[in-house]
């Protein structure tokens, strides 16, 4: 893909570590970010803020995930039925790895 110059407008990686690897590969391939391609990660690990360019990412509610997990474990240990779906909110952390082609949500 890089060698052919046939790039998508953006790539959304499943986690920040993979996105940071993508940033490195694009740099090695002389691909400009965010000029030629936008890169977004998922997790908001500490390193995401310090790579070049700083990585735009989706922040997970890690504290809430841990608290909910502990609550569900205790329910399970008390043999209570767990028949519910939980949705936790995420947050877009806009940094410099995404082109400003449209306003961020």
CSV table of C-alpha atoms in Angstrom, one decimal:
chain,number,residue,atom,x,y,z
A,1,UNK,CA,0.0,0.0,0.0
A,2,UNK,CA,2.7,2.5,1.0
A,3,UNK,CA,5.0,1.4,-1.9
A,4,UNK,CA,2.2,1.9,-4.4
A,5,UNK,CA,1.2,5.3,-2.9
A,6,UNK,CA,-2.4,4.0,-2.8
A,7,UNK,CA,-3.3,5.3,0.7
A,8,UNK,CA,-6.7,5.6,2.4
A,9,UNK,CA,-7.6,9.0,3.8
A,10,UNK,CA,-7.3,7.6,7.4
A,11,UNK,CA,-6.6,4.5,9.4
A,12,UNK,CA,-8.2,3.7,12.7
A,13,UNK,CA,-6.1,1.2,14.7
A,14,UNK,CA,-7.5,-1.1,17.4
A,15,UNK,CA,-5.1,0.2,19.9
A,16,UNK,CA,-2.5,3.0,20.4
A,17,UNK,CA,0.5,0.6,20.2
A,18,UNK,CA,-0.5,-0.5,16.7
A,19,UNK,CA,-1.2,3.1,15.7
A,20,UNK,CA,2.3,4.1,16.9
A,21,UNK,CA,3.7,1.3,14.8
A,22,UNK,CA,1.8,2.7,11.9
A,23,UNK,CA,3.2,6.2,12.5
A,24,UNK,CA,6.7,4.8,12.4
A,25,UNK,CA,6.0,2.8,9.2
A,26,UNK,CA,4.6,5.9,7.5
A,27,UNK,CA,7.6,8.0,8.6
A,28,UNK,CA,9.9,5.3,7.1
A,29,UNK,CA,7.9,5.4,3.9
A,30,UNK,CA,8.2,9.2,3.8
A,31,UNK,CA,4.4,9.5,4.2
A,32,UNK,CA,3.3,12.8,5.8
A,33,UNK,CA,0.9,12.7,8.7
A,34,UNK,CA,-1.6,14.1,8.8
A,35,UNK,CA,-1.0,15.6,5.3
A,36,UNK,CA,-1.0,12.3,3.3
A,37,UNK,CA,-2.9,10.1,5.8
A,38,UNK,CA,-4.6,10.5,9.2
A,39,UNK,CA,-4.0,8.0,12.0
A,40,UNK,CA,-6.2,7.4,15.0
A,41,UNK,CA,-5.6,5.0,17.9
A,42,UNK,CA,-7.7,3.6,20.7
A,43,UNK,CA,-6.8,3.5,24.4
A,44,UNK,CA,-5.0,6.9,25.1
A,45,UNK,CA,-1.9,5.3,26.5
A,46,UNK,CA,0.6,7.9,28.0
A,47,UNK,CA,3.0,7.4,25.1
A,48,UNK,CA,0.4,8.6,22.6
A,49,UNK,CA,0.9,12.2,23.7
A,50,UNK,CA,4.6,12.1,23.2
A,51,UNK,CA,5.1,10.4,19.8
A,52,UNK,CA,5.5,12.5,16.6
A,53,UNK,CA,3.0,13.6,15.6
A,54,UNK,CA,1.1,13.3,18.8
A,55,UNK,CA,-1.5,10.6,18.3
A,56,UNK,CA,-5.2,11.3,18.1
A,57,UNK,CA,-7.0,8.6,20.0
A,58,UNK,CA,-10.1,7.4,21.6
A,59,UNK,CA,-9.8,7.4,25.4
A,60,UNK,CA,-11.3,4.4,27.3
A,61,UNK,CA,-12.9,4.9,30.7
A,62,UNK,CA,-10.4,2.6,32.4
A,63,UNK,CA,-11.4,3.4,36.0
A,64,UNK,CA,-15.1,2.8,35.2
A,65,UNK,CA,-14.3,-0.4,33.4
A,66,UNK,CA,-12.4,-1.7,36.4
A,67,UNK,CA,-15.1,-0.6,38.9
A,68,UNK,CA,-17.8,-2.3,36.8
A,69,UNK,CA,-15.7,-5.4,36.4
A,70,UNK,CA,-15.2,-5.7,40.2
A,71,UNK,CA,-18.9,-5.2,40.7
A,72,UNK,CA,-19.8,-7.9,38.2
A,73,UNK,CA,-17.3,-10.3,39.8
A,74,UNK,CA,-18.9,-9.9,43.2
A,75,UNK,CA,-22.3,-10.5,41.6
A,76,UNK,CA,-21.0,-13.6,40.0
A,77,UNK,CA,-19.5,-14.8,43.3
A,78,UNK,CA,-22.8,-14.3,45.0
A,79,UNK,CA,-24.4,-16.4,42.3
A,80,UNK,CA,-26.6,-13.5,41.0
A,81,UNK,CA,-27.7,-13.6,37.5
A,82,UNK,CA,-25.9,-11.2,35.2
A,83,UNK,CA,-28.2,-10.6,32.3
A,84,UNK,CA,-27.5,-7.0,31.4
A,85,UNK,CA,-25.5,-5.1,28.8
A,86,UNK,CA,-23.4,-2.2,29.9
A,87,UNK,CA,-22.2,0.7,27.8
A,88,UNK,CA,-19.5,3.0,28.9
A,89,UNK,CA,-18.7,6.3,27.2
A,90,UNK,CA,-15.5,7.0,25.4
A,91,UNK,CA,-13.8,10.3,24.6
A,92,UNK,CA,-12.1,11.5,21.4
A,93,UNK,CA,-8.7,13.0,22.3
A,94,UNK,CA,-7.8,15.2,19.3
A,95,UNK,CA,-4.0,15.6,18.7
A,96,UNK,CA,-2.0,16.2,15.6
A,97,UNK,CA,-2.2,12.9,13.7
A,98,UNK,CA,-5.5,13.7,12.0
A,99,UNK,CA,-6.0,16.3,9.2
A,100,UNK,CA,-8.7,18.9,9.8
A,101,UNK,CA,-10.9,18.0,6.9
A,102,UNK,CA,-14.0,18.1,9.1
A,103,UNK,CA,-14.6,19.3,12.6
A,104,UNK,CA,-14.0,16.7,15.4
A,105,UNK,CA,-17.1,15.4,17.1
